[in-house]
Short mmCIF file of N, CA and C in Angstrom, two decimals:
data_model
loop_
_atom_site.label_atom_id
_atom_site.label_comp_id
_atom_site.label_asym_id
_atom_site.label_seq_id
_atom_site.Cartn_x
_atom_site.Cartn_y
_atom_site.Cartn_z
N MET A 79 22.63 -9.31 -5.24
CA MET A 79 21.78 -9.96 -4.27
C MET A 79 20.61 -10.67 -4.94
N GLY A 80 20.11 -10.08 -6.00
CA GLY A 80 19.02 -10.73 -6.72
C GLY A 80 19.42 -12.09 -7.25
N ILE A 81 20.67 -12.19 -7.71
CA ILE A 81 21.18 -13.48 -8.20
C ILE A 81 21.25 -14.49 -7.07
N VAL A 82 21.64 -14.02 -5.87
CA VAL A 82 21.70 -14.91 -4.71
C VAL A 82 20.31 -15.46 -4.40
N PHE A 83 19.30 -14.57 -4.39
CA PHE A 83 17.93 -15.03 -4.15
C PHE A 83 17.51 -16.05 -5.20
N PHE A 84 17.89 -15.79 -6.44
CA PHE A 84 17.52 -16.70 -7.53
C PHE A 84 18.21 -18.05 -7.35
N LEU A 85 19.51 -18.04 -7.02
CA LEU A 85 20.24 -19.29 -6.88
C LEU A 85 19.78 -20.10 -5.67
N ILE A 86 19.56 -19.41 -4.57
CA ILE A 86 19.11 -20.12 -3.37
C ILE A 86 17.69 -20.60 -3.56
N GLY A 87 16.87 -19.73 -4.12
CA GLY A 87 15.47 -20.08 -4.36
C GLY A 87 14.66 -19.97 -3.10
N LEU A 88 13.51 -19.38 -3.23
CA LEU A 88 12.59 -19.33 -2.11
C LEU A 88 11.81 -20.64 -2.06
N PRO A 89 11.24 -20.99 -0.93
CA PRO A 89 10.53 -22.27 -0.83
C PRO A 89 9.41 -22.43 -1.86
N GLU A 90 8.76 -21.32 -2.24
CA GLU A 90 7.67 -21.43 -3.20
C GLU A 90 8.20 -21.87 -4.57
N PHE A 91 9.44 -21.49 -4.89
CA PHE A 91 10.00 -21.81 -6.19
C PHE A 91 10.35 -23.30 -6.28
N LYS A 92 10.69 -23.90 -5.16
CA LYS A 92 11.13 -25.29 -5.17
C LYS A 92 9.95 -26.27 -5.22
N LYS A 93 8.76 -25.80 -4.84
CA LYS A 93 7.60 -26.68 -4.81
C LYS A 93 7.07 -27.00 -6.21
N SER A 94 7.11 -26.00 -7.06
CA SER A 94 6.46 -26.16 -8.36
C SER A 94 7.35 -25.56 -9.44
N PRO A 95 7.42 -26.19 -10.61
CA PRO A 95 8.22 -25.60 -11.69
C PRO A 95 7.58 -24.32 -12.23
N LYS A 96 6.27 -24.15 -12.05
CA LYS A 96 5.60 -22.93 -12.50
C LYS A 96 5.60 -21.91 -11.37
N LEU A 97 5.61 -20.66 -11.74
CA LEU A 97 5.58 -19.61 -10.73
C LEU A 97 4.16 -19.39 -10.24
N THR A 98 4.00 -19.48 -8.94
CA THR A 98 2.69 -19.23 -8.35
C THR A 98 2.51 -17.74 -8.12
N LYS A 99 1.30 -17.36 -7.73
CA LYS A 99 1.04 -15.96 -7.43
C LYS A 99 1.90 -15.48 -6.27
N GLU A 100 2.04 -16.33 -5.28
CA GLU A 100 2.85 -15.97 -4.11
C GLU A 100 4.31 -15.79 -4.50
N ALA A 101 4.82 -16.65 -5.37
CA ALA A 101 6.20 -16.53 -5.81
C ALA A 101 6.40 -15.25 -6.61
N LYS A 102 5.46 -14.90 -7.48
CA LYS A 102 5.56 -13.66 -8.25
C LYS A 102 5.51 -12.45 -7.33
N LYS A 103 4.69 -12.53 -6.30
CA LYS A 103 4.60 -11.44 -5.32
C LYS A 103 5.94 -11.28 -4.59
N ASN A 104 6.54 -12.40 -4.18
CA ASN A 104 7.83 -12.35 -3.50
C ASN A 104 8.92 -11.79 -4.41
N ILE A 105 8.91 -12.19 -5.67
CA ILE A 105 9.90 -11.67 -6.62
C ILE A 105 9.73 -10.17 -6.79
N THR A 106 8.49 -9.72 -6.89
CA THR A 106 8.23 -8.28 -7.03
C THR A 106 8.72 -7.53 -5.81
N TYR A 107 8.46 -8.05 -4.61
CA TYR A 107 8.92 -7.37 -3.39
C TYR A 107 10.44 -7.33 -3.30
N ILE A 108 11.08 -8.43 -3.64
CA ILE A 108 12.54 -8.48 -3.58
C ILE A 108 13.16 -7.51 -4.57
N MET A 109 12.68 -7.52 -5.80
CA MET A 109 13.24 -6.64 -6.83
C MET A 109 12.95 -5.17 -6.52
N SER A 110 11.79 -4.87 -6.00
CA SER A 110 11.46 -3.49 -5.65
C SER A 110 12.33 -2.99 -4.51
N THR A 111 12.56 -3.84 -3.53
CA THR A 111 13.43 -3.46 -2.42
C THR A 111 14.85 -3.24 -2.92
N LEU A 112 15.35 -4.13 -3.76
CA LEU A 112 16.70 -3.98 -4.29
C LEU A 112 16.81 -2.72 -5.14
N LEU A 113 15.80 -2.41 -5.93
CA LEU A 113 15.81 -1.20 -6.75
C LEU A 113 15.83 0.04 -5.87
N THR A 114 15.06 0.04 -4.80
CA THR A 114 15.05 1.17 -3.86
C THR A 114 16.44 1.38 -3.26
N LEU A 115 17.07 0.29 -2.86
CA LEU A 115 18.41 0.39 -2.27
C LEU A 115 19.46 0.80 -3.30
N VAL A 116 19.34 0.33 -4.52
CA VAL A 116 20.29 0.70 -5.57
C VAL A 116 20.21 2.19 -5.86
N VAL A 117 19.00 2.72 -5.94
CA VAL A 117 18.84 4.17 -6.17
C VAL A 117 19.48 4.95 -5.04
N PHE A 118 19.26 4.51 -3.80
CA PHE A 118 19.86 5.17 -2.64
C PHE A 118 21.39 5.11 -2.72
N MET A 119 21.93 3.97 -3.10
CA MET A 119 23.39 3.82 -3.19
C MET A 119 23.97 4.69 -4.31
N VAL A 120 23.27 4.82 -5.42
CA VAL A 120 23.74 5.67 -6.52
C VAL A 120 23.78 7.13 -6.08
N ILE A 121 22.74 7.59 -5.41
CA ILE A 121 22.71 8.97 -4.93
C ILE A 121 23.84 9.21 -3.94
N ILE A 122 24.06 8.28 -3.03
CA ILE A 122 25.13 8.43 -2.04
C ILE A 122 26.50 8.42 -2.72
N SER A 123 26.70 7.56 -3.70
CA SER A 123 28.01 7.52 -4.37
C SER A 123 28.27 8.81 -5.14
N TRP A 124 27.25 9.36 -5.81
CA TRP A 124 27.42 10.66 -6.48
C TRP A 124 27.76 11.74 -5.46
N ASN A 125 27.08 11.68 -4.32
CA ASN A 125 27.30 12.68 -3.28
C ASN A 125 28.71 12.57 -2.70
N ILE A 126 29.16 11.37 -2.46
CA ILE A 126 30.51 11.19 -1.91
C ILE A 126 31.56 11.64 -2.92
N ARG A 127 31.34 11.33 -4.18
CA ARG A 127 32.29 11.75 -5.22
C ARG A 127 32.34 13.27 -5.34
N ALA A 128 31.17 13.90 -5.35
CA ALA A 128 31.14 15.37 -5.44
C ALA A 128 31.75 16.01 -4.21
N SER A 129 31.49 15.45 -3.03
CA SER A 129 32.08 15.99 -1.80
C SER A 129 33.59 15.81 -1.81
N GLY A 130 34.06 14.66 -2.29
CA GLY A 130 35.50 14.44 -2.38
C GLY A 130 36.16 15.39 -3.35
N ASP A 131 35.53 15.63 -4.49
CA ASP A 131 36.08 16.60 -5.45
C ASP A 131 36.11 17.99 -4.86
N LEU A 132 35.10 18.33 -4.09
CA LEU A 132 35.03 19.66 -3.48
C LEU A 132 36.09 19.82 -2.39
N MET A 133 36.24 18.83 -1.55
CA MET A 133 37.13 18.96 -0.39
C MET A 133 38.59 18.63 -0.72
N LEU A 134 38.82 17.68 -1.61
CA LEU A 134 40.17 17.20 -1.81
C LEU A 134 40.87 17.80 -3.03
N ALA A 135 40.11 18.48 -3.87
CA ALA A 135 40.74 19.12 -5.03
C ALA A 135 41.61 20.27 -4.53
N GLY A 136 42.55 20.64 -5.34
CA GLY A 136 43.42 21.75 -4.97
C GLY A 136 42.63 23.04 -4.84
N PRO A 137 43.33 24.14 -4.84
CA PRO A 137 42.62 25.41 -4.72
C PRO A 137 41.66 25.62 -5.90
N LEU A 138 40.42 25.86 -5.57
CA LEU A 138 39.40 26.06 -6.59
C LEU A 138 39.07 27.55 -6.70
N THR A 139 38.70 27.96 -7.88
CA THR A 139 38.27 29.33 -8.07
C THR A 139 36.88 29.49 -7.43
N PRO A 140 36.51 30.72 -7.08
CA PRO A 140 35.19 30.92 -6.46
C PRO A 140 34.02 30.40 -7.30
N PRO A 141 34.01 30.59 -8.64
CA PRO A 141 32.89 30.00 -9.40
C PRO A 141 32.86 28.47 -9.33
N MET A 142 34.02 27.84 -9.29
CA MET A 142 34.06 26.38 -9.18
C MET A 142 33.57 25.92 -7.81
N LYS A 143 33.97 26.65 -6.75
CA LYS A 143 33.49 26.31 -5.41
C LYS A 143 31.98 26.46 -5.34
N LEU A 144 31.46 27.51 -5.95
CA LEU A 144 30.02 27.71 -5.96
C LEU A 144 29.32 26.58 -6.70
N LEU A 145 29.85 26.18 -7.84
CA LEU A 145 29.26 25.10 -8.63
C LEU A 145 29.28 23.78 -7.88
N TRP A 146 30.44 23.42 -7.31
CA TRP A 146 30.54 22.17 -6.57
C TRP A 146 29.71 22.21 -5.29
N GLY A 147 29.66 23.39 -4.65
CA GLY A 147 28.83 23.53 -3.45
C GLY A 147 27.36 23.32 -3.77
N GLN A 148 26.91 23.88 -4.89
CA GLN A 148 25.52 23.69 -5.31
C GLN A 148 25.23 22.21 -5.61
N LYS A 149 26.21 21.56 -6.24
CA LYS A 149 26.03 20.14 -6.57
C LYS A 149 25.93 19.30 -5.31
N VAL A 150 26.82 19.54 -4.34
CA VAL A 150 26.79 18.78 -3.09
C VAL A 150 25.51 19.07 -2.32
N LEU A 151 25.10 20.33 -2.29
CA LEU A 151 23.85 20.69 -1.60
C LEU A 151 22.65 20.01 -2.25
N THR A 152 22.58 20.04 -3.57
CA THR A 152 21.47 19.42 -4.29
C THR A 152 21.44 17.91 -4.05
N LEU A 153 22.61 17.26 -4.12
CA LEU A 153 22.65 15.81 -3.88
C LEU A 153 22.30 15.48 -2.43
N GLY A 154 22.71 16.32 -1.49
CA GLY A 154 22.35 16.10 -0.09
C GLY A 154 20.85 16.20 0.13
N LEU A 155 20.23 17.19 -0.50
CA LEU A 155 18.77 17.33 -0.39
C LEU A 155 18.06 16.16 -1.08
N LEU A 156 18.58 15.74 -2.22
CA LEU A 156 18.01 14.59 -2.92
C LEU A 156 18.14 13.32 -2.09
N GLU A 157 19.28 13.16 -1.44
CA GLU A 157 19.50 12.01 -0.56
C GLU A 157 18.51 12.02 0.59
N GLY A 158 18.30 13.19 1.18
CA GLY A 158 17.34 13.30 2.27
C GLY A 158 15.92 13.01 1.82
N LEU A 159 15.55 13.53 0.67
CA LEU A 159 14.21 13.29 0.12
C LEU A 159 14.00 11.80 -0.16
N TRP A 160 14.99 11.16 -0.80
CA TRP A 160 14.86 9.74 -1.11
C TRP A 160 14.83 8.90 0.16
N ALA A 161 15.60 9.30 1.19
CA ALA A 161 15.58 8.56 2.45
C ALA A 161 14.20 8.61 3.08
N VAL A 162 13.59 9.78 3.09
CA VAL A 162 12.25 9.90 3.66
C VAL A 162 11.24 9.10 2.85
N VAL A 163 11.28 9.25 1.53
CA VAL A 163 10.33 8.53 0.67
C VAL A 163 10.50 7.03 0.82
N SER A 164 11.74 6.55 0.78
CA SER A 164 11.94 5.10 0.82
C SER A 164 11.67 4.51 2.21
N LEU A 165 12.05 5.22 3.28
CA LEU A 165 11.85 4.67 4.61
C LEU A 165 10.42 4.82 5.12
N LYS A 166 9.73 5.85 4.68
CA LYS A 166 8.37 6.08 5.17
C LYS A 166 7.29 5.46 4.30
N TRP A 167 7.52 5.38 2.96
CA TRP A 167 6.46 4.93 2.08
C TRP A 167 6.81 3.68 1.27
N LEU A 168 7.97 3.66 0.64
CA LEU A 168 8.26 2.54 -0.26
C LEU A 168 8.53 1.23 0.48
N LEU A 169 9.51 1.23 1.38
CA LEU A 169 9.85 -0.02 2.06
C LEU A 169 8.74 -0.53 2.97
N PRO A 170 8.01 0.33 3.71
CA PRO A 170 6.88 -0.21 4.48
C PRO A 170 5.75 -0.76 3.59
N PHE A 171 5.68 -0.31 2.34
CA PHE A 171 4.69 -0.87 1.43
C PHE A 171 5.02 -2.33 1.12
N PHE A 172 6.30 -2.65 1.02
CA PHE A 172 6.73 -4.01 0.72
C PHE A 172 6.80 -4.89 1.96
N PHE A 173 7.12 -4.30 3.08
CA PHE A 173 7.26 -5.03 4.34
C PHE A 173 6.32 -4.42 5.37
N ASP A 174 6.38 -4.95 6.55
CA ASP A 174 5.67 -4.32 7.65
C ASP A 174 6.35 -2.98 7.94
N PRO A 175 5.69 -2.11 8.69
CA PRO A 175 6.34 -0.83 9.02
C PRO A 175 7.71 -1.05 9.64
N LEU A 176 8.66 -0.23 9.21
CA LEU A 176 10.03 -0.36 9.70
C LEU A 176 10.13 0.26 11.09
N ASN A 177 10.72 -0.45 11.99
CA ASN A 177 10.95 0.07 13.33
C ASN A 177 12.42 0.39 13.49
N LEU A 178 12.80 1.59 13.06
CA LEU A 178 14.20 2.00 13.17
C LEU A 178 14.44 2.57 14.55
N ASN A 179 15.57 2.21 15.15
CA ASN A 179 15.89 2.79 16.44
C ASN A 179 16.57 4.14 16.24
N LYS A 180 16.81 4.83 17.33
CA LYS A 180 17.36 6.19 17.25
C LYS A 180 18.76 6.22 16.65
N LYS A 181 19.55 5.19 16.89
CA LYS A 181 20.91 5.15 16.36
C LYS A 181 20.89 5.04 14.84
N GLN A 182 20.01 4.22 14.29
CA GLN A 182 19.91 4.07 12.84
C GLN A 182 19.43 5.36 12.18
N ILE A 183 18.45 6.00 12.79
CA ILE A 183 17.95 7.28 12.27
C ILE A 183 19.04 8.33 12.34
N LEU A 184 19.81 8.34 13.43
CA LEU A 184 20.89 9.32 13.60
C LEU A 184 21.96 9.16 12.52
N VAL A 185 22.28 7.93 12.14
CA VAL A 185 23.29 7.70 11.10
C VAL A 185 22.82 8.25 9.77
N VAL A 186 21.57 8.00 9.41
CA VAL A 186 21.03 8.49 8.14
C VAL A 186 20.97 10.01 8.14
N VAL A 187 20.46 10.58 9.22
CA VAL A 187 20.30 12.03 9.29
C VAL A 187 21.65 12.73 9.34
N SER A 188 22.63 12.17 10.02
CA SER A 188 23.94 12.82 10.12
C SER A 188 24.63 12.90 8.76
N GLY A 189 24.48 11.87 7.93
CA GLY A 189 25.06 11.92 6.58
C GLY A 189 24.41 13.00 5.74
N ILE A 190 23.11 13.12 5.84
CA ILE A 190 22.38 14.13 5.08
C ILE A 190 22.75 15.52 5.56
N VAL A 191 22.79 15.72 6.87
CA VAL A 191 23.12 17.04 7.43
C VAL A 191 24.55 17.43 7.07
N PHE A 192 25.47 16.49 7.14
CA PHE A 192 26.86 16.79 6.79
C PHE A 192 26.97 17.21 5.33
N SER A 193 26.27 16.54 4.45
CA SER A 193 26.31 16.87 3.03
C SER A 193 25.72 18.25 2.77
N VAL A 194 24.57 18.52 3.33
CA VAL A 194 23.93 19.81 3.14
C VAL A 194 24.78 20.93 3.73
N ALA A 195 25.33 20.71 4.92
CA ALA A 195 26.16 21.73 5.57
C ALA A 195 27.43 21.99 4.76
N SER A 196 28.06 20.96 4.24
CA SER A 196 29.29 21.19 3.47
C SER A 196 28.98 21.89 2.15
N GLY A 197 27.84 21.62 1.55
CA GLY A 197 27.45 22.33 0.34
C GLY A 197 27.19 23.81 0.60
N ILE A 198 26.48 24.09 1.70
CA ILE A 198 26.21 25.48 2.07
C ILE A 198 27.51 26.21 2.41
N TYR A 199 28.40 25.54 3.14
CA TYR A 199 29.67 26.15 3.51
C TYR A 199 30.49 26.49 2.27
N ALA A 200 30.55 25.58 1.32
CA ALA A 200 31.32 25.83 0.10
C ALA A 200 30.72 26.99 -0.69
N MET A 201 29.40 27.08 -0.73
CA MET A 201 28.75 28.17 -1.46
C MET A 201 29.00 29.51 -0.76
N LEU A 202 28.96 29.51 0.57
CA LEU A 202 29.24 30.76 1.29
C LEU A 202 30.70 31.17 1.18
N GLU A 203 31.59 30.19 1.17
CA GLU A 203 33.01 30.47 1.04
C GLU A 203 33.34 31.02 -0.36
N ALA A 204 32.56 30.63 -1.36
CA ALA A 204 32.81 31.09 -2.73
C ALA A 204 32.46 32.57 -2.89
N ASN A 205 31.53 33.05 -2.07
CA ASN A 205 31.14 34.47 -2.19
C ASN A 205 32.02 35.37 -1.42
#
């Protein structure tokens, strides 16, 4: 996406060959937002991979179930923490306050709850 912004160019970039303060500010906001989203996507991909290994792998020994359950639980908690930090503090710092509706909040929370619940279930099943 950053390359798309660069290729399209913001209006400030087309006015002057030199970067103005406003253009530098816009670049900083765009890159910070993209970095926030990339971190969120990396955490989610690790979580999905760990959940898939836990659920789709063949019969696992109890220590393996405990290990994978702890990993899924930890990633679910990390995902929840990053969601709160990014939605409440980071993204509103770059933009105006985000007005998320209940459906959008429900989607984010349901993914986190499902991950945490599956991690806890796997850990309890291992014992």
